[in-house]
Coordinates of C-alpha atoms in Angstrom, one line a residue:
M27 CA -10.0 -11.7 15.4
T28 CA -6.5 -11.2 16.8
D29 CA -6.2 -10.5 20.5
V30 CA -5.5 -6.8 21.0
T31 CA -6.0 -6.9 24.8
L32 CA -2.4 -8.0 25.5
D33 CA -0.2 -5.9 27.8
V34 CA 1.5 -3.7 25.2
S35 CA 4.1 -2.5 27.7
T36 CA 5.4 -6.0 28.4
A37 CA 4.8 -7.7 25.1
A38 CA 7.9 -9.1 23.4
A39 CA 9.3 -7.1 20.5
P40 CA 7.5 -8.6 17.5
P41 CA 9.3 -9.7 14.3
L42 CA 8.5 -7.9 11.1
P43 CA 5.4 -9.6 9.6
T44 CA 6.3 -11.8 6.6
V45 CA 4.0 -9.9 4.3
F46 CA 6.6 -7.1 4.2
Q47 CA 9.0 -9.6 2.5
R48 CA 6.5 -10.7 -0.1
Y49 CA 6.2 -7.2 -1.6
Q50 CA 9.7 -6.0 -0.9
E51 CA 11.3 -6.8 -4.2
S52 CA 8.5 -5.3 -6.3
I53 CA 8.5 -2.1 -4.2
D54 CA 12.2 -1.7 -4.2
F55 CA 12.5 -2.2 -7.9
A56 CA 9.8 0.3 -8.7
L57 CA 11.2 2.9 -6.3
R58 CA 14.7 2.6 -7.7
D59 CA 13.3 2.9 -11.2
R60 CA 11.6 6.2 -10.3
L61 CA 14.8 7.6 -8.8
S62 CA 17.2 6.2 -11.3
D63 CA 18.4 9.5 -13.0
S64 CA 22.1 9.1 -12.7
T65 CA 23.0 12.4 -14.3
S66 CA 21.6 14.6 -11.6
S67 CA 23.3 15.3 -8.2
L68 CA 19.8 16.2 -7.0
Y69 CA 18.7 12.6 -7.5
S70 CA 21.8 11.4 -5.7
M71 CA 20.4 13.3 -2.6
L72 CA 17.1 11.4 -3.1
R73 CA 18.8 8.0 -3.3
Y74 CA 20.8 9.0 -0.1
A75 CA 17.5 9.8 1.6
M76 CA 16.2 6.3 0.7
G77 CA 19.3 4.7 2.2
W78 CA 20.7 3.4 -1.2
S79 CA 23.9 5.5 -1.4
D80 CA 26.3 7.5 0.7
A81 CA 26.8 11.2 0.4
S82 CA 29.2 10.8 -2.5
G83 CA 26.7 8.8 -4.5
S84 CA 28.3 5.4 -4.0
P85 CA 26.0 2.5 -3.4
V86 CA 25.7 1.3 0.2
S87 CA 23.7 -1.0 2.3
A88 CA 22.2 1.4 4.8
P89 CA 19.2 1.0 7.1
Q90 CA 16.0 1.7 5.2
G91 CA 12.4 2.1 6.2
K92 CA 9.9 -0.8 6.6
A93 CA 7.9 0.4 3.5
L94 CA 4.7 0.2 5.7
R95 CA 2.6 2.4 3.5
P96 CA 3.2 0.7 0.2
T97 CA 2.8 -2.7 2.0
L98 CA -0.6 -1.7 3.4
C99 CA -1.6 -0.6 -0.1
L100 CA -0.6 -3.8 -1.8
L101 CA -1.9 -6.0 0.9
T102 CA -5.3 -4.3 0.7
C103 CA -5.5 -4.6 -3.1
E104 CA -4.5 -8.3 -3.0
A105 CA -7.1 -8.9 -0.2
V106 CA -10.0 -7.6 -2.3
C107 CA -9.1 -8.9 -5.7
G108 CA -6.3 -11.4 -5.4
E109 CA -3.7 -9.4 -7.3
Y110 CA -1.4 -6.7 -5.9
K111 CA 0.6 -5.4 -8.8
Q112 CA -2.2 -3.2 -10.2
A113 CA -1.8 -1.1 -7.1
L114 CA 2.0 -0.8 -7.4
A115 CA 2.0 2.7 -8.8
P116 CA 0.0 4.3 -5.9
A117 CA 2.0 2.2 -3.5
V118 CA 5.3 3.6 -4.8
A119 CA 3.8 7.1 -4.8
L120 CA 2.8 6.8 -1.2
E121 CA 6.4 5.8 -0.2
L122 CA 7.8 8.7 -2.1
I123 CA 5.3 11.1 -0.4
H124 CA 6.3 9.7 3.0
N125 CA 10.0 10.2 2.3
F126 CA 9.4 13.7 1.0
S127 CA 7.7 14.4 4.4
L128 CA 10.7 13.0 6.3
I129 CA 13.2 15.2 4.5
H130 CA 11.2 18.3 5.4
D131 CA 10.3 17.1 8.9
D132 CA 14.0 16.7 9.8
I133 CA 14.6 20.3 8.9
Q134 CA 11.7 21.6 10.9
D135 CA 12.5 19.3 13.9
R136 CA 16.2 20.0 13.6
D137 CA 16.9 16.3 13.6
E138 CA 20.5 15.6 12.6
Y139 CA 20.2 11.8 12.3
R140 CA 17.7 9.4 10.7
R141 CA 18.2 5.7 10.6
H142 CA 21.6 6.2 12.2
R143 CA 22.8 8.4 9.4
P144 CA 23.1 12.2 9.1
T145 CA 19.9 13.7 7.7
V146 CA 19.7 15.2 4.2
W147 CA 19.8 18.8 5.5
K148 CA 22.7 18.0 7.8
V149 CA 24.8 16.8 4.8
W150 CA 23.7 19.3 2.1
G151 CA 22.2 22.2 4.0
E152 CA 18.6 23.4 4.3
P153 CA 18.1 25.0 0.9
K154 CA 19.2 21.9 -1.0
A155 CA 17.3 19.6 1.3
L156 CA 14.1 21.6 0.8
T157 CA 14.5 21.3 -3.0
A158 CA 15.2 17.6 -2.7
G159 CA 12.0 17.1 -0.7
N160 CA 10.0 19.1 -3.2
V161 CA 11.4 17.0 -6.1
M162 CA 10.6 13.8 -4.2
R163 CA 6.9 14.9 -3.9
I164 CA 6.7 15.8 -7.7
V165 CA 8.2 12.4 -8.6
A166 CA 5.4 10.8 -6.6
D167 CA 2.8 12.6 -8.7
T168 CA 4.4 11.4 -11.9
T169 CA 4.4 7.8 -10.7
M170 CA 0.7 7.6 -11.3
E171 CA 1.3 8.3 -15.0
G172 CA 2.7 4.8 -15.4
P173 CA 0.9 1.6 -16.8
R174 CA -2.1 0.3 -15.1
G175 CA -3.8 -3.1 -15.1
D176 CA -6.7 -3.9 -17.5
S177 CA -9.2 -3.8 -14.6
V178 CA -8.2 -0.3 -13.5
S179 CA -10.1 2.5 -15.2
V180 CA -9.0 6.0 -16.0
E181 CA -11.7 7.1 -13.5
D182 CA -10.0 5.0 -10.8
I183 CA -6.6 6.6 -11.5
V184 CA -8.1 10.1 -11.3
T185 CA -9.8 9.2 -8.0
V186 CA -6.6 7.8 -6.6
I187 CA -4.6 10.9 -7.6
K188 CA -7.2 13.1 -5.9
V189 CA -7.0 11.0 -2.7
L190 CA -3.2 11.1 -2.7
T191 CA -3.2 14.9 -3.1
E192 CA -5.8 15.4 -0.4
A193 CA -3.8 13.1 1.9
S194 CA -0.6 15.1 1.3
L195 CA -2.4 18.3 2.2
E196 CA -3.7 16.8 5.4
M197 CA -0.3 15.5 6.3
I198 CA 1.3 19.0 5.8
E199 CA -1.5 20.6 7.8
G200 CA -0.9 18.1 10.6
Q201 CA 2.8 18.8 10.6
Y202 CA 2.1 22.5 10.9
L203 CA -0.1 21.8 13.9
D204 CA 2.5 19.6 15.5
V205 CA 5.1 22.3 15.2
A206 CA 2.7 25.0 16.4
F207 CA 1.8 22.9 19.5
E208 CA 5.4 22.5 20.7
G209 CA 6.1 24.2 24.0
R210 CA 2.4 24.9 24.7
S211 CA 0.7 23.5 27.8
D212 CA -2.9 24.1 26.8
I213 CA -3.4 21.4 24.1
G214 CA -6.4 19.2 24.8
M215 CA -7.1 15.7 23.7
K216 CA -9.5 16.8 20.9
S217 CA -6.8 19.0 19.4
Y218 CA -4.2 16.3 19.7
L219 CA -6.4 13.7 18.0
D220 CA -7.2 16.1 15.2
M221 CA -3.5 16.8 14.7
I222 CA -2.4 13.1 14.5
S223 CA -5.3 12.2 12.3
R224 CA -3.8 14.6 9.8
K225 CA 0.0 14.4 10.3
T226 CA 0.3 10.6 10.5
G227 CA -3.2 9.2 10.0
A228 CA -3.6 10.5 6.5
L229 CA -0.7 8.4 5.1
I230 CA -1.8 5.3 7.0
R231 CA -5.5 5.6 6.1
T232 CA -4.8 6.4 2.4
P233 CA -2.8 3.2 1.5
M234 CA -5.8 1.0 2.5
H235 CA -8.2 3.5 0.8
V236 CA -6.4 3.5 -2.6
G237 CA -5.4 -0.1 -2.4
S238 CA -9.1 -1.0 -2.2
I239 CA -10.0 1.4 -5.0
M240 CA -7.5 -0.3 -7.3
G241 CA -9.0 -3.7 -6.4
T242 CA -12.7 -3.2 -6.4
D243 CA -15.6 -1.0 -7.4
D244 CA -17.6 -2.0 -4.3
Q245 CA -18.0 1.3 -2.3
A246 CA -18.9 -0.6 0.9
I247 CA -15.7 -2.5 0.8
I248 CA -13.7 0.7 0.0
Q249 CA -15.3 2.5 2.9
S250 CA -14.5 -0.4 5.3
F251 CA -10.8 -0.4 4.4
R252 CA -10.6 3.3 4.5
E253 CA -12.0 3.3 8.1
C254 CA -9.8 0.5 9.1
G255 CA -6.8 2.5 7.9
R256 CA -8.1 5.5 9.8
S257 CA -8.0 3.5 13.0
L258 CA -4.6 2.1 12.3
G259 CA -3.3 5.7 11.8
Y260 CA -4.2 6.4 15.4
V261 CA -2.5 3.1 16.5
F262 CA 0.6 4.0 14.7
Q263 CA 1.0 7.6 16.0
I264 CA 0.0 6.7 19.6
R265 CA 2.6 4.0 19.6
D266 CA 5.1 6.5 18.2
D267 CA 4.2 8.8 21.1
V268 CA 4.7 6.1 23.7
L269 CA 8.1 5.2 22.1
G270 CA 9.0 8.9 22.2
I271 CA 8.8 8.9 26.0
W272 CA 9.6 5.3 27.1
S273 CA 11.6 3.9 24.2
E274 CA 14.8 2.0 24.6
E275 CA 17.7 3.9 23.1
N276 CA 19.3 0.7 21.6
T277 CA 16.2 0.1 19.5
T278 CA 15.0 3.5 18.5
G279 CA 18.3 5.5 18.7
K280 CA 16.5 8.0 21.0
P281 CA 17.0 8.4 24.7
V282 CA 14.2 7.9 27.2
G283 CA 12.1 11.0 27.4
A284 CA 13.2 12.3 24.0
D285 CA 9.9 14.0 23.3
I286 CA 9.9 15.6 26.8
R287 CA 13.2 17.2 26.0
R288 CA 11.7 18.6 22.8
K289 CA 8.6 19.7 24.7
K290 CA 6.4 18.0 22.2
N291 CA 2.7 17.8 22.9
S292 CA 2.3 14.1 22.3
L293 CA -0.4 11.9 23.8
P294 CA 1.4 11.2 27.1
I295 CA 1.9 14.9 27.9
V296 CA -1.6 15.8 26.9
H297 CA -3.0 13.1 29.1
A298 CA -0.7 14.1 32.0
M299 CA -1.7 17.7 31.7
S300 CA -5.4 16.8 31.7
Q301 CA -5.2 14.5 34.8
A302 CA -2.6 16.3 36.9
D303 CA -3.5 17.9 40.2
R304 CA -2.6 21.5 40.8
A305 CA 0.9 20.8 42.0
Q306 CA 1.6 18.3 39.3
K307 CA 0.3 20.7 36.6
H308 CA 2.4 23.5 37.9
A309 CA 5.5 21.2 37.8
L310 CA 4.7 20.2 34.2
E311 CA 4.1 23.8 33.1
H312 CA 7.4 24.8 34.7
V313 CA 9.3 22.2 32.6
Y314 CA 7.6 23.3 29.4
E315 CA 8.3 26.9 30.0
K316 CA 12.0 26.3 30.4
E317 CA 14.4 27.2 27.6
T318 CA 16.3 23.9 28.1
V319 CA 15.0 20.7 29.6
E320 CA 17.5 19.0 31.9
D321 CA 17.8 15.4 32.9
A322 CA 16.1 16.2 36.3
D323 CA 13.2 17.8 34.5
V324 CA 12.7 14.6 32.4
E325 CA 12.7 12.6 35.6
T326 CA 10.1 14.9 37.1
V327 CA 7.8 14.5 34.1
L328 CA 8.3 10.7 34.0
D329 CA 7.4 10.4 37.7
I330 CA 4.2 12.4 37.2
M331 CA 3.2 10.3 34.2
D332 CA 3.9 7.1 36.2
S333 CA 1.7 8.3 39.1
L334 CA -1.1 9.1 36.7
G335 CA -0.9 5.8 34.7
T336 CA -0.2 7.7 31.5
E337 CA 1.6 4.8 29.7
V338 CA -1.2 2.4 30.5
F339 CA -3.8 4.9 29.3
A340 CA -1.9 5.4 26.0
N341 CA -1.4 1.7 25.4
S342 CA -5.1 1.1 26.1
M343 CA -6.2 3.8 23.7
A344 CA -4.0 2.3 20.9
A345 CA -5.4 -1.1 21.6
D346 CA -9.0 0.2 21.4
H347 CA -8.3 1.8 18.0
C348 CA -6.6 -1.4 16.8
E349 CA -9.7 -3.4 17.7
R350 CA -12.0 -0.8 16.1
G351 CA -10.0 -0.9 12.9
L352 CA -10.3 -4.7 12.6
E353 CA -14.0 -4.6 13.4
W354 CA -14.5 -2.6 10.2
L355 CA -13.4 -5.6 8.2
Q356 CA -15.5 -8.2 10.0
G357 CA -18.3 -8.0 7.4
V358 CA -16.0 -7.8 4.4
E359 CA -15.5 -11.0 2.4
I360 CA -11.8 -11.5 2.0
H361 CA -9.6 -14.6 1.9
A362 CA -8.7 -16.0 5.3
D363 CA -5.0 -15.7 4.7
A364 CA -5.4 -12.0 3.8
R365 CA -7.4 -11.4 6.9
A366 CA -4.8 -13.1 9.1
E367 CA -2.0 -11.0 7.5
I368 CA -4.0 -7.8 8.2
E369 CA -4.5 -8.8 11.8
E370 CA -0.8 -9.7 12.2
L371 CA 0.2 -6.3 10.7
S372 CA -2.2 -4.4 12.9
T373 CA -0.9 -6.1 16.1
F374 CA 2.7 -5.4 14.9
L375 CA 1.8 -1.7 14.7
L376 CA 0.4 -1.9 18.2
I377 CA 3.4 -3.5 20.0
R378 CA 6.4 -2.5 17.7
R379 CA 9.5 -1.3 19.5
H380 CA 10.7 1.0 16.7

């Protein structure tokens, strides 16, 4: 098993695992095919959101996402049956669902930039951006109507569609909770973990779940990959929360303390609130009650977190979930190369810098 006891705060920024490159061409081709309607300006907005074109519709080479979710799906399917292409349809659907959520999240969070470009709502306005996000989600649904491999039954397709729909609902419920929690100082660890298991965890768990469904009928194997994905969902969001407080602006594009300025109830603030003494808690509550968080307020919160060991706690929790996720696969018979790639990808999620 990979070593997940490393010091996450000092670990070198990891390179993107090579498994992402293996599937990149297939994922990109299938995604472009799904969004290839050249007659509709609405689809131009979707291609802009994917990083393929500029606001006028002209092709560009803009920063794009890592395609984590489809990669997890294809890697899982290949690990259990030796062939990844029969899981390509749900993998593409997952990436479209993810990007639908980003378009809507940017509106709710008032984010004006994503991947160093103006967000969809900033370019076209909120009404059109909402419509574009809705269309992206519907296109994801129709993706599952495509061809399937001979070993994939109609029953499997129906099951996968159900799992994808339930994951979308969980994600939206989690996003609602995240927005509802902003500015509050009474959010406990249980509520926080429930929120991230929905908002982020659903679309990290589901790729491994549906990837295994497309590759095997063995329910024990399917459960093991689903639970591994559940743990990796926690790893992903906790790492995001750490980067939201202590990130380097040149790698994430966000200043140190970005989530403090937004008064988000991420893991670091939940931990700090739960461990603070009376004076520290009063100071934290004072910051979260303010209309505008100033630089001095950010420094106050960072100093309190430093004194409480909050970053160490968060990194340790993420490492525990990473180890737990890999433990779910210990009894599953998969090729040694596939196991090594899953371990490499899991460690990447644990120590990534963006």
